[in-house]
Amino acid sequence: MTDSQVVKRATGLVGQFNAAGVLAPGDVHVALRIGQLGNEPDERVLLAAALAVRAVRSGSVCLDLARLDDIAIDNPEVVELRWPDPADVVEALRRSPLVVGGNAGPLCPLRLVETDDDATLLYLDRYFRQEQAVRDALRNRARSRPPVDDESLSGEIARFFPDAEVADRQRLAALVALTNWTTIIAGGPGTGKTHTVARILALLMAQYGAAHRIALAAPTGKAAARLQESVREQAAELDLPTTMTASTLHRLLGWRRGGGHFRYHAGNRLPYDTIVVDETSMVSLTMMFRLLDAVRPNARLILVGDPDQLASVDAGVVLGDLVAGSPSGGALHPRVATDPAMAPGADAESLNTQERQQVEAGIVTLRKGRRFADAIADLAMAVRAGDADKALAFLETPSDALIFVPPDDREGVRQNLVDTAAEVTVAAANGDVTAALRAVEKHRLLCAHREGPYGVERWSHLAREWISATTPDRLDPAQWYPGQPLLVTANDYDARIYNGDTGVIVATEDGLRAAFHRGAQPLLMHPSRLPVVHTVYAMTIHRSQGSQYDAVTVVLPTEESSLLTRELLYTAITRARHRVRILGTEAALRAAVQRQVSRASGLRREIRWHS
């Protein structure tokens, strides 16, 4: 802990936890400020307020008061701290003017909540209101169902899903989307989520005609571009407009940079009949609140994503909460209720009891993988289930698809990096843009950390050294060169370049150009026009979300790393189509599988009482 991180005016418990590194200066300043406004002297309340601020900063929506000391932090001093008794903290909060109001006025910046599973949660008021608004909006939208032409629907369903007698979750998802105002289509990579979305759009156009207004969106520019490309690739087959576009959620809602708010909201609703949001696992609570605030009550909202992947960097895990929560819905449309997938059976596409209840709430989870080698799918399922023994058994079984080696066994990854770079360079130097873009996605090195011995910086340096040793010229990251792999880290909407895009420098008749995947026709531009861009021989697992590679090498940190979680490992594994290599120890792998991201929220619970 440096002197600059210690808040000198912080005393008592807040000061102790700040000095130990649990609380950042921002956590302390906010807690002390609201304590001053409410004339609150109780150090237990001030500590709880600071921890609530820290919880939001760490991705939670609230603080679970029964788990005050359940803080994942790499600091041995935390063990020595004297944590107050949670029951005493709750009693102090119940009396606190910050919760119930006081002589200083009705200001109540903290909310105390009890849930049906006997949890006691502490919220900053803003996030409590947002969570309640999301809950209320979804419940209100579930009270009615959109009108559909049953005869037309049956005919179009038969057209796009011809095996009517076979259990098919993609068809079921389409039926649910047509007969609900809000639908969640969940599933891992390769389960056909975007394939299903394209057919839903075709069904909507068949039901309501070309005048039906559709918006496609995603949390990031990269995800939006990928959604747009996927839909356009299927447009001719499904009689969809080939000009359908997708945007970021910020653009959809009309973010006004100068004003700091959105153009569309409850007083000015979005002018669309159907809105599809892809990669919803990355949507924060605040953004979901903004979206639901702006969607018309009689507009369909289709949320698509993988709840097992890494969540938003901001507070909330909305998709995971909605899929894992207690579903509540009304009577099913007869066409949905009689679909073969709804009948109990041994077919892999048939639903179990819980999944049938989810369908009533507009939730369909796609299970059948269509993209991975079987061994990768088996490993991903074991990790998702938290079964470390099974995951290790898969990794230790001889297989071309799964390789598990100690951290110092670098020969395999070195060879992959060198071979991939050579293939990319040859194609790029010859001006073969398509081959260069295909080759750059053959292998990707993924790290949990940015820095340190297991981080991107260290492994990028190693990669450059290995590749340089096999080429006549030493690679210079400050210069453009054919075969240079690129990672964009800022959006440029006019240039159609987005944060997270990966590409490659190629030699053309007009000189060096940066090439990026854009459907059937790659995007080429002069490197000087690029926004912030880096040479990428290694990248973080977070950055890899939404991307796919033929093979990946995953560098695991030591088991003590707080970044090492089940969601991180699952995300890394599912980036690969054909082969996964993991560099790490058995202890690190077990820690990853057994440690689940813990983000406190109340969205998946029922609230029994709140302040």
Coordinates of C-alpha atoms in Angstrom, one line a residue:
M1 CA 0.0 0.0 0.0
T2 CA 1.6 3.3 -1.1
D3 CA 1.2 6.6 0.8
S4 CA -0.9 8.0 -2.0
Q5 CA -3.5 5.2 -1.5
V6 CA -3.9 5.9 2.2
V7 CA -6.7 8.4 3.1
K8 CA -5.3 10.4 6.0
R9 CA -8.7 11.5 7.3
A10 CA -9.9 7.9 7.4
T11 CA -10.0 6.6 11.0
G12 CA -11.4 3.6 12.8
L13 CA -12.4 0.5 10.8
V14 CA -12.5 2.5 7.5
G15 CA -8.9 3.6 8.1
Q16 CA -7.7 0.1 9.0
F17 CA -9.3 -1.4 5.9
N18 CA -7.9 1.3 3.7
A19 CA -4.4 0.8 5.1
A20 CA -4.6 -2.9 4.5
G21 CA -5.5 -2.4 0.9
V22 CA -9.1 -3.7 1.0
L23 CA -10.5 -0.2 0.4
A24 CA -9.3 2.1 -2.4
P25 CA -9.2 5.9 -1.8
G26 CA -12.4 6.3 -3.8
D27 CA -14.3 3.8 -1.7
V28 CA -13.2 5.7 1.5
H29 CA -14.0 9.2 0.1
V30 CA -17.5 8.2 -1.0
A31 CA -18.3 6.5 2.4
L32 CA -17.0 9.4 4.4
R33 CA -18.9 12.0 2.3
I34 CA -22.3 10.3 2.6
G35 CA -21.6 9.7 6.3
Q36 CA -21.0 13.4 6.7
L37 CA -24.1 14.3 4.8
G38 CA -26.2 12.0 7.1
N39 CA -24.4 12.8 10.4
E40 CA -23.5 9.1 10.7
P41 CA -20.7 8.5 13.2
D42 CA -20.9 4.7 13.5
E43 CA -17.7 3.2 12.1
R44 CA -19.5 -0.1 11.3
V45 CA -21.9 1.7 9.0
L46 CA -19.2 3.7 7.4
L47 CA -17.2 0.5 6.7
A48 CA -20.3 -1.1 5.3
A49 CA -20.9 1.9 3.0
A50 CA -17.2 1.8 1.8
L51 CA -17.5 -1.9 1.2
A52 CA -20.7 -1.4 -0.8
V53 CA -18.8 1.1 -3.0
R54 CA -16.0 -1.4 -3.4
A55 CA -18.5 -4.1 -4.3
V56 CA -19.8 -2.0 -7.2
R57 CA -16.3 -1.3 -8.3
S58 CA -15.6 -5.0 -8.2
G59 CA -18.6 -5.9 -10.4
S60 CA -21.3 -6.6 -7.8
V61 CA -24.5 -4.6 -7.6
C62 CA -24.7 -4.8 -3.8
L63 CA -22.9 -6.1 -0.7
D64 CA -24.0 -9.4 0.8
L65 CA -23.7 -8.6 4.5
A66 CA -23.4 -12.2 5.6
R67 CA -20.2 -12.4 3.5
L68 CA -18.4 -9.3 4.6
D69 CA -15.0 -11.0 4.7
D70 CA -15.5 -12.9 1.5
I71 CA -13.1 -10.7 -0.5
A72 CA -10.9 -12.0 -3.2
I73 CA -7.7 -9.9 -2.8
D74 CA -4.1 -10.9 -3.1
N75 CA -3.0 -9.2 0.2
P76 CA -1.9 -11.2 3.2
E77 CA -2.6 -8.2 5.5
V78 CA -6.3 -8.8 5.0
V79 CA -6.1 -12.0 7.0
E80 CA -5.0 -10.0 10.0
L81 CA -8.0 -7.6 9.9
R82 CA -10.7 -7.8 12.6
W83 CA -13.9 -8.0 10.7
P84 CA -17.0 -6.8 12.6
D85 CA -19.8 -9.3 13.3
P86 CA -22.2 -9.1 10.3
A87 CA -25.2 -9.2 12.7
D88 CA -23.9 -6.1 14.5
V89 CA -23.4 -4.3 11.2
V90 CA -27.0 -5.1 10.1
E91 CA -28.4 -3.8 13.4
A92 CA -26.3 -0.6 13.1
L93 CA -27.6 -0.2 9.5
R94 CA -31.2 -0.6 10.6
R95 CA -30.8 2.4 12.9
S96 CA -28.6 4.4 10.6
P97 CA -29.9 7.8 9.2
L98 CA -28.2 6.7 5.9
V99 CA -30.8 4.0 5.6
V100 CA -33.9 5.4 7.4
G101 CA -33.3 9.1 7.2
G102 CA -32.6 11.5 10.0
N103 CA -32.4 15.1 11.2
A104 CA -30.2 16.0 8.3
G105 CA -33.1 15.3 5.9
P106 CA -34.8 12.5 4.1
L107 CA -31.6 11.6 2.1
C108 CA -31.1 7.8 2.2
P109 CA -28.1 6.9 0.1
L110 CA -28.1 3.3 1.3
R111 CA -30.7 0.6 0.9
L112 CA -31.0 -2.4 3.2
V113 CA -32.8 -5.4 1.6
E114 CA -33.9 -8.8 2.8
T115 CA -34.6 -11.6 0.3
D116 CA -36.6 -14.8 0.2
D117 CA -33.4 -16.9 0.8
D118 CA -32.6 -15.0 4.0
A119 CA -29.8 -12.9 2.5
T120 CA -29.4 -9.3 3.8
L121 CA -28.0 -7.0 1.1
L122 CA -26.8 -3.4 1.2
Y123 CA -27.2 -1.3 -1.9
L124 CA -26.1 2.2 -3.0
D125 CA -29.5 3.7 -3.7
R126 CA -28.8 4.2 -7.4
Y127 CA -28.2 0.5 -8.0
F128 CA -31.2 -0.6 -6.0
R129 CA -33.4 1.6 -8.0
Q130 CA -32.0 0.4 -11.3
E131 CA -32.3 -3.3 -10.3
Q132 CA -35.9 -2.7 -9.2
A133 CA -36.7 -0.9 -12.5
V134 CA -35.3 -3.9 -14.5
R135 CA -37.3 -6.3 -12.4
D136 CA -40.5 -4.3 -12.8
A137 CA -40.0 -3.7 -16.5
L138 CA -39.6 -7.4 -17.2
R139 CA -42.6 -8.4 -15.1
N140 CA -44.8 -5.8 -16.8
R141 CA -43.7 -7.0 -20.2
A142 CA -44.6 -10.6 -19.3
R143 CA -48.2 -9.7 -18.4
S144 CA -49.3 -9.8 -22.1
R145 CA -48.2 -11.5 -25.3
P146 CA -47.9 -10.1 -28.8
P147 CA -50.5 -11.0 -31.4
V148 CA -49.5 -13.6 -34.0
D149 CA -51.2 -15.2 -36.9
D150 CA -51.2 -18.8 -35.9
E151 CA -51.8 -20.2 -39.3
S152 CA -49.1 -18.1 -40.9
L153 CA -46.7 -18.9 -38.1
S154 CA -47.1 -22.6 -38.4
G155 CA -46.4 -22.4 -42.2
E156 CA -43.3 -20.3 -41.8
I157 CA -42.0 -22.4 -38.9
A158 CA -42.3 -25.5 -41.2
R159 CA -40.4 -23.6 -43.9
F160 CA -37.4 -22.6 -41.7
F161 CA -37.5 -25.7 -39.4
P162 CA -38.7 -28.5 -41.6
D163 CA -38.3 -31.4 -39.1
A164 CA -41.5 -30.6 -37.3
E165 CA -41.7 -33.9 -35.4
V166 CA -38.1 -33.7 -34.0
A167 CA -37.2 -31.9 -30.8
D168 CA -35.3 -28.8 -31.8
R169 CA -34.4 -26.1 -29.4
Q170 CA -33.6 -23.6 -32.1
R171 CA -37.2 -23.9 -33.4
L172 CA -38.5 -23.7 -29.9
A173 CA -36.5 -20.5 -29.3
A174 CA -38.0 -19.0 -32.5
L175 CA -41.5 -19.9 -31.4
V176 CA -40.9 -18.3 -27.9
A177 CA -39.5 -15.2 -29.5
L178 CA -42.6 -14.8 -31.8
T179 CA -45.0 -15.3 -28.9
N180 CA -43.3 -13.2 -26.1
W181 CA -42.4 -9.6 -25.7
T182 CA -39.2 -10.5 -24.0
T183 CA -37.1 -13.6 -24.9
I184 CA -33.7 -14.8 -23.7
I185 CA -31.8 -17.2 -26.0
A186 CA -28.9 -18.5 -24.0
G187 CA -26.2 -21.0 -25.0
G188 CA -22.5 -21.5 -25.4
P189 CA -20.4 -20.8 -28.6
G190 CA -21.4 -22.9 -31.5
T191 CA -24.9 -23.7 -30.3
G192 CA -26.5 -21.7 -33.1
K193 CA -27.7 -18.6 -31.4
T194 CA -27.1 -16.2 -34.3
H195 CA -28.4 -18.9 -36.7
T196 CA -31.6 -18.9 -34.7
V197 CA -31.8 -15.1 -34.5
A198 CA -31.6 -14.8 -38.3
R199 CA -34.6 -17.2 -38.6
I200 CA -36.5 -15.3 -36.0
L201 CA -36.0 -12.1 -38.0
A202 CA -37.3 -13.9 -41.2
L203 CA -40.3 -15.1 -39.3
L204 CA -41.1 -11.6 -38.0
M205 CA -40.8 -10.2 -41.6
A206 CA -43.1 -13.0 -42.8
Q207 CA -45.6 -12.2 -40.0
Y208 CA -45.6 -8.4 -40.2
G209 CA -44.1 -7.5 -43.6
A210 CA -41.2 -5.3 -44.5
A211 CA -42.6 -2.4 -42.4
H212 CA -41.6 -4.2 -39.3
R213 CA -38.8 -2.2 -37.8
I214 CA -35.9 -4.2 -36.5
A215 CA -32.8 -3.1 -34.6
L216 CA -29.7 -5.2 -34.0
A217 CA -27.3 -4.2 -31.2
A218 CA -24.5 -5.5 -29.0
P219 CA -22.4 -4.0 -26.1
T220 CA -19.3 -3.5 -28.2
G221 CA -18.6 -2.4 -31.7
K222 CA -16.8 -5.7 -32.5
A223 CA -19.8 -7.8 -31.3
A224 CA -22.2 -5.6 -33.3
A225 CA -20.1 -5.9 -36.5
R226 CA -20.0 -9.7 -36.0
L227 CA -23.8 -9.9 -35.5
Q228 CA -24.3 -7.8 -38.6
E229 CA -22.0 -9.9 -40.7
S230 CA -23.7 -13.1 -39.6
V231 CA -27.2 -11.9 -40.3
R232 CA -26.2 -10.6 -43.7
E233 CA -24.5 -13.9 -44.6
Q234 CA -27.9 -15.6 -44.2
A235 CA -30.0 -12.8 -45.7
A236 CA -30.3 -14.2 -49.2
E237 CA -31.3 -17.7 -48.0
L238 CA -34.0 -16.3 -45.6
D239 CA -35.3 -13.4 -47.8
L240 CA -34.0 -10.8 -45.4
P241 CA -32.8 -7.4 -46.4
T242 CA -29.0 -7.5 -47.1
T243 CA -28.7 -4.0 -45.7
M244 CA -29.5 -4.8 -42.1
T245 CA -27.1 -3.0 -39.8
A246 CA -26.1 -3.5 -36.1
S247 CA -24.9 -0.9 -33.7
T248 CA -23.5 -0.7 -30.2
L249 CA -26.1 -0.2 -27.4
H250 CA -24.7 3.3 -26.8
R251 CA -25.4 4.2 -30.4
L252 CA -28.8 2.6 -30.4
L253 CA -29.8 4.6 -27.3
G254 CA -28.3 7.8 -28.7
W255 CA -25.5 8.5 -26.3
R256 CA -24.9 12.3 -26.1
R257 CA -21.3 12.8 -25.1
G258 CA -21.6 16.4 -24.2
G259 CA -24.9 16.1 -22.3
G260 CA -23.9 12.8 -20.6
H261 CA -27.3 11.2 -21.2
F262 CA -29.2 9.2 -23.9
R263 CA -31.5 10.5 -26.6
Y264 CA -34.0 7.6 -26.0
H265 CA -35.6 6.9 -22.6
A266 CA -39.0 6.5 -21.0
G267 CA -40.1 9.9 -22.4
N268 CA -38.8 9.2 -25.9
R269 CA -39.0 5.5 -26.7
L270 CA -36.9 3.7 -29.4
P271 CA -38.8 3.5 -32.7
Y272 CA -38.5 -0.2 -33.3
D273 CA -40.8 -3.2 -33.2
T274 CA -38.1 -5.7 -32.4
I275 CA -34.7 -5.2 -30.8
V276 CA -32.1 -8.0 -30.8
V277 CA -29.2 -7.6 -28.3
D278 CA -26.3 -10.0 -28.9
E279 CA -23.5 -10.8 -26.3
T280 CA -25.9 -9.9 -23.5
S281 CA -23.6 -11.4 -20.9
M282 CA -21.5 -8.3 -21.3
V283 CA -24.4 -5.9 -20.6
S284 CA -24.2 -4.2 -17.2
L285 CA -27.1 -3.5 -14.9
T286 CA -27.0 0.2 -15.7
M287 CA -27.1 -0.4 -19.4
M288 CA -29.9 -3.0 -19.1
F289 CA -31.8 -0.4 -17.1
R290 CA -31.3 2.2 -19.8
L291 CA -32.3 -0.2 -22.5
L292 CA -35.5 -1.3 -20.8
D293 CA -36.3 2.3 -20.0
A294 CA -36.2 3.1 -23.7
V295 CA -37.9 0.0 -25.3
R296 CA -41.6 0.4 -26.1
P297 CA -43.9 -1.9 -24.1
N298 CA -45.3 -3.4 -27.3
A299 CA -41.9 -4.0 -28.9
R300 CA -40.1 -7.4 -28.8
L301 CA -36.8 -7.6 -27.0
I302 CA -34.6 -10.6 -27.7
L303 CA -31.6 -11.0 -25.5
V304 CA -28.9 -13.4 -26.7
G305 CA -25.8 -14.6 -25.0
D306 CA -23.8 -17.1 -23.0
P307 CA -24.4 -16.7 -19.2
D308 CA -21.3 -18.9 -18.4
Q309 CA -18.9 -16.5 -20.0
L310 CA -17.2 -13.5 -18.4
A311 CA -19.7 -10.9 -17.4
S312 CA -19.6 -7.1 -17.9
V313 CA -16.7 -5.2 -16.6
D314 CA -19.2 -2.9 -14.9
A315 CA -21.6 -3.8 -12.1
G316 CA -24.0 -6.6 -12.6
V317 CA -24.4 -10.0 -14.2
V318 CA -27.9 -9.5 -15.6
L319 CA -28.0 -12.4 -18.1
G320 CA -26.7 -14.9 -15.6
D321 CA -29.2 -13.7 -13.0
L322 CA -32.1 -13.9 -15.3
V323 CA -31.3 -17.4 -16.6
A324 CA -30.4 -18.7 -13.1
G325 CA -33.3 -17.0 -11.2
S326 CA -36.6 -18.4 -10.3
P327 CA -38.6 -18.2 -13.6
S328 CA -42.2 -16.9 -13.5
G329 CA -44.4 -16.7 -16.5
G330 CA -47.9 -17.2 -17.8
A331 CA -49.6 -19.7 -20.0
L332 CA -47.7 -20.8 -23.0
H333 CA -48.9 -20.2 -26.5
P334 CA -50.5 -23.4 -27.8
R335 CA -47.9 -23.8 -30.6
V336 CA -45.1 -23.6 -28.0
A337 CA -46.8 -25.9 -25.5
T338 CA -47.2 -28.6 -28.0
D339 CA -43.7 -28.4 -29.6
P340 CA -41.9 -31.8 -29.4
A341 CA -39.0 -30.2 -27.4
M342 CA -41.5 -29.5 -24.6
A343 CA -42.3 -33.1 -24.2
P344 CA -40.3 -35.2 -21.7
G345 CA -37.9 -37.5 -23.4
A346 CA -34.4 -38.8 -23.8
D347 CA -33.6 -36.7 -26.8
A348 CA -30.7 -34.3 -26.2
E349 CA -32.9 -31.5 -27.4
S350 CA -35.8 -32.3 -25.1
L351 CA -36.1 -30.0 -22.0
N352 CA -36.0 -31.0 -18.4
T353 CA -38.6 -29.8 -15.8
Q354 CA -36.6 -26.7 -14.9
E355 CA -36.0 -25.8 -18.6
R356 CA -39.8 -26.1 -19.3
Q357 CA -40.5 -23.7 -16.5
Q358 CA -37.9 -21.3 -18.0
V359 CA -39.7 -21.5 -21.4
E360 CA -42.8 -20.1 -19.6
A361 CA -40.7 -17.1 -18.6
G362 CA -39.4 -16.7 -22.2
I363 CA -36.0 -18.4 -21.7
V364 CA -34.6 -21.0 -24.0
T365 CA -31.1 -22.5 -23.5
L366 CA -29.5 -24.0 -26.6
R367 CA -27.3 -27.0 -25.7
K368 CA -26.2 -28.8 -28.9
G369 CA -22.7 -27.7 -29.9
R370 CA -22.0 -27.5 -33.6
R371 CA -18.6 -25.8 -33.7
F372 CA -16.1 -27.6 -31.4
A373 CA -14.2 -30.8 -31.4
D374 CA -16.0 -33.2 -29.0
A375 CA -13.1 -33.2 -26.5
I376 CA -13.2 -29.4 -26.3
A377 CA -16.9 -29.5 -25.7
D378 CA -16.5 -32.2 -23.0
L379 CA -13.8 -30.1 -21.2
A380 CA -15.9 -26.9 -21.4
M381 CA -18.9 -28.7 -19.9
A382 CA -16.8 -30.1 -17.1
V383 CA -15.4 -26.7 -16.3
R384 CA -18.9 -25.1 -16.5
A385 CA -20.2 -27.8 -14.0
G386 CA -17.3 -27.1 -11.6
D387 CA -16.0 -30.7 -11.9
A388 CA -12.2 -30.4 -11.6
D389 CA -11.6 -34.1 -11.5
K390 CA -13.5 -34.7 -14.8
A391 CA -11.8 -31.7 -16.4
L392 CA -8.4 -33.1 -15.4
A393 CA -9.3 -36.5 -16.7
F394 CA -10.2 -35.1 -20.1
L395 CA -6.9 -33.1 -20.2
E396 CA -4.8 -36.1 -19.2
T397 CA -6.4 -38.4 -21.8
P398 CA -4.2 -38.5 -24.9
S399 CA -5.8 -36.3 -27.6
D400 CA -5.0 -34.0 -30.5
A401 CA -7.6 -31.6 -29.3
L402 CA -6.5 -31.2 -25.6
I403 CA -2.9 -30.6 -24.4
F404 CA -2.0 -30.0 -20.8
V405 CA 1.6 -29.2 -20.0
P406 CA 3.6 -27.6 -17.2
P407 CA 4.2 -23.8 -17.2
D408 CA 7.9 -24.3 -18.3
D409 CA 7.0 -26.5 -21.3
R410 CA 7.1 -23.8 -23.9
E411 CA 8.2 -25.7 -27.0
G412 CA 4.7 -26.4 -28.3
V413 CA 3.5 -22.8 -28.0
R414 CA 6.8 -21.5 -29.5
Q415 CA 6.3 -23.7 -32.5
N416 CA 2.7 -22.7 -33.0
L417 CA 3.6 -19.0 -32.8
V418 CA 6.5 -19.4 -35.2
D419 CA 4.5 -21.5 -37.7
T420 CA 1.5 -19.2 -37.6
A421 CA 3.6 -16.1 -38.0
A422 CA 5.5 -17.6 -41.0
E423 CA 2.2 -18.5 -42.7
V424 CA 0.7 -15.1 -42.1
T425 CA 3.8 -13.3 -43.3
V426 CA 4.0 -15.2 -46.6
A427 CA 0.4 -14.6 -47.4
A428 CA 0.6 -10.9 -46.3
A429 CA 3.8 -10.3 -48.3
N430 CA 2.2 -11.8 -51.4
G431 CA -0.9 -9.6 -51.0
D432 CA -3.3 -12.5 -50.4
V433 CA -5.6 -10.8 -47.9
T434 CA -8.0 -13.6 -47.4
A435 CA -5.2 -16.1 -46.7
A436 CA -3.5 -13.7 -44.3
L437 CA -6.7 -13.1 -42.3
R438 CA -7.4 -16.8 -42.2
A439 CA -3.9 -17.7 -41.1
V440 CA -3.8 -15.0 -38.3
E441 CA -6.8 -16.9 -36.7
K442 CA -5.1 -20.3 -36.7
H443 CA -3.6 -19.8 -33.2
R444 CA -4.0 -17.3 -30.4
L445 CA -2.0 -17.1 -27.1
L446 CA -4.3 -16.1 -24.2
C447 CA -3.3 -14.9 -20.8
A448 CA -5.3 -14.1 -17.6
H449 CA -3.1 -11.2 -16.7
R450 CA -1.7 -8.2 -18.5
E451 CA 1.5 -8.0 -16.6
G452 CA 3.9 -10.3 -14.7
P453 CA 5.4 -13.6 -15.6
Y454 CA 2.0 -15.0 -16.8
G455 CA 0.9 -11.8 -18.4
V456 CA 0.4 -10.5 -22.0
E457 CA 3.5 -8.2 -21.9
R458 CA 5.9 -11.0 -20.9
W459 CA 4.5 -13.5 -23.4
S460 CA 4.3 -10.9 -26.2
H461 CA 8.0 -10.2 -25.7
L462 CA 8.8 -14.0 -25.8
A463 CA 6.7 -14.4 -29.0
R464 CA 8.6 -11.6 -30.7
E465 CA 11.9 -13.1 -29.7
W466 CA 11.0 -16.5 -31.0
I467 CA 9.6 -15.2 -34.3
S468 CA 12.5 -12.8 -34.8
A469 CA 14.9 -15.7 -34.4
T470 CA 13.4 -17.4 -37.5
T471 CA 13.4 -14.3 -39.8
P472 CA 16.1 -12.2 -41.3
D473 CA 14.9 -9.0 -39.7
R474 CA 14.1 -8.4 -36.1
L475 CA 10.5 -7.4 -35.6
D476 CA 10.0 -3.8 -34.8
P477 CA 6.6 -3.1 -33.2
A478 CA 7.1 0.6 -33.9
Q479 CA 7.1 0.0 -37.7
W480 CA 4.5 -1.5 -40.0
Y481 CA 5.5 -4.7 -41.6
P482 CA 3.7 -7.4 -43.7
G483 CA 2.2 -10.1 -41.4
Q484 CA 2.0 -7.8 -38.4
P485 CA -1.0 -9.0 -36.3
L486 CA -3.1 -6.1 -35.0
L487 CA -5.5 -5.5 -32.1
V488 CA -7.7 -2.3 -32.1
T489 CA -8.4 -0.8 -28.7
A490 CA -10.7 2.1 -29.7
N491 CA -13.8 2.6 -31.8
D492 CA -13.9 4.5 -35.1
Y493 CA -17.4 4.2 -36.4
D494 CA -16.8 6.3 -39.5
A495 CA -14.0 3.9 -40.5
R496 CA -16.0 0.8 -39.4
I497 CA -13.2 -0.1 -37.0
Y498 CA -14.1 -1.2 -33.5
N499 CA -12.5 -1.9 -30.1
G500 CA -11.5 -5.5 -30.0
D501 CA -11.1 -6.0 -33.8
T502 CA -8.1 -8.1 -34.9
G503 CA -6.5 -7.8 -38.2
V504 CA -3.1 -8.0 -40.1
I505 CA -0.9 -5.7 -42.2
V506 CA -0.7 -6.9 -45.8
A507 CA 1.3 -5.7 -48.8
T508 CA -0.9 -4.5 -51.7
E509 CA -0.3 -2.7 -55.0
D510 CA -1.0 0.5 -53.2
G511 CA 1.4 -0.2 -50.4
L512 CA 0.9 -1.6 -46.9
R513 CA -2.7 -1.8 -45.7
A514 CA -4.4 -3.0 -42.5
A515 CA -6.9 -5.8 -43.3
F516 CA -9.9 -6.8 -41.2
H517 CA -12.6 -9.4 -41.5
R518 CA -15.9 -7.9 -42.8
G519 CA -17.9 -10.8 -44.1
A520 CA -17.2 -11.8 -47.7
Q521 CA -15.3 -8.6 -48.4
P522 CA -12.3 -7.7 -46.2
L523 CA -11.9 -4.2 -45.0
L524 CA -8.6 -2.5 -46.1
M525 CA -7.3 0.8 -44.9
H526 CA -4.1 2.7 -44.7
P527 CA -2.4 2.0 -41.3
S528 CA -2.2 5.8 -40.5
R529 CA -6.0 5.9 -40.4
L530 CA -6.3 3.3 -37.6
P531 CA -7.4 4.4 -34.1
V532 CA -5.4 3.1 -31.2
V533 CA -3.9 -0.2 -32.3
H534 CA -1.3 -2.6 -30.9
T535 CA 0.8 -5.5 -32.3
V536 CA -0.8 -8.6 -30.8
Y537 CA 1.1 -11.9 -30.3
A538 CA -0.7 -12.5 -27.0
M539 CA -4.0 -11.1 -25.6
T540 CA -6.0 -11.2 -22.4
I541 CA -8.8 -13.7 -22.2
H542 CA -11.2 -10.8 -21.6
R543 CA -10.2 -9.3 -25.0
S544 CA -10.8 -12.6 -26.7
Q545 CA -14.5 -12.7 -25.9
G546 CA -16.5 -13.1 -29.1
S547 CA -13.6 -14.4 -31.1
Q548 CA -12.8 -17.9 -32.5
Y549 CA -9.5 -19.5 -33.4
D550 CA -8.5 -22.9 -34.7
A551 CA -6.3 -23.4 -31.7
V552 CA -5.5 -21.5 -28.5
T553 CA -2.8 -21.7 -25.9
V554 CA -4.0 -20.6 -22.4
V555 CA -1.4 -19.5 -19.9
L556 CA -2.7 -20.1 -16.4
P557 CA -1.3 -18.0 -13.5
T558 CA -0.6 -19.6 -10.1
E559 CA -3.5 -20.8 -8.1
E560 CA -3.3 -17.7 -5.8
S561 CA -4.4 -15.4 -8.6
S562 CA -7.8 -13.9 -7.9
L563 CA -8.4 -13.6 -11.7
L564 CA -8.3 -17.3 -12.1
T565 CA -12.0 -18.3 -12.2
R566 CA -14.3 -20.9 -13.8
E567 CA -15.8 -18.2 -16.1
L568 CA -12.3 -17.1 -17.2
L569 CA -11.2 -20.7 -18.0
Y570 CA -14.5 -21.6 -19.7
T571 CA -14.2 -18.4 -21.9
A572 CA -10.6 -19.3 -22.9
I573 CA -11.4 -22.9 -23.7
T574 CA -14.4 -22.0 -25.9
R575 CA -12.4 -19.7 -28.1
A576 CA -10.8 -22.8 -29.8
R577 CA -12.4 -24.8 -32.6
H578 CA -10.0 -27.7 -32.9
R579 CA -7.3 -27.6 -30.2
V580 CA -6.7 -26.2 -26.7
R581 CA -3.3 -26.2 -25.0
I582 CA -3.2 -25.2 -21.3
L583 CA 0.1 -24.2 -19.7
G584 CA -0.2 -24.5 -16.0
T585 CA -0.2 -26.7 -12.9
E586 CA -2.9 -29.1 -11.6
A587 CA -3.3 -26.8 -8.6
A588 CA -4.0 -23.8 -10.9
L589 CA -6.5 -25.7 -13.0
R590 CA -8.3 -27.0 -10.0
A591 CA -8.4 -23.4 -8.5
A592 CA -9.9 -22.1 -11.8
V593 CA -12.6 -24.7 -12.0
Q594 CA -13.6 -24.5 -8.4
R595 CA -13.5 -20.7 -8.0
Q596 CA -16.6 -19.1 -9.4
V597 CA -17.0 -15.4 -9.9
S598 CA -19.1 -14.1 -7.1
R599 CA -21.1 -11.0 -8.0
A600 CA -23.8 -10.1 -5.4
S601 CA -27.1 -9.0 -6.7
G602 CA -30.8 -9.4 -5.9
L603 CA -32.1 -9.8 -9.4
R604 CA -32.3 -13.6 -9.3
R605 CA -34.0 -13.4 -5.8
E606 CA -37.4 -12.3 -4.5
I607 CA -37.2 -9.3 -2.2
R608 CA -39.1 -9.8 1.1
W609 CA -38.4 -6.4 2.6
H610 CA -36.4 -3.3 1.8
S611 CA -35.7 0.0 3.6

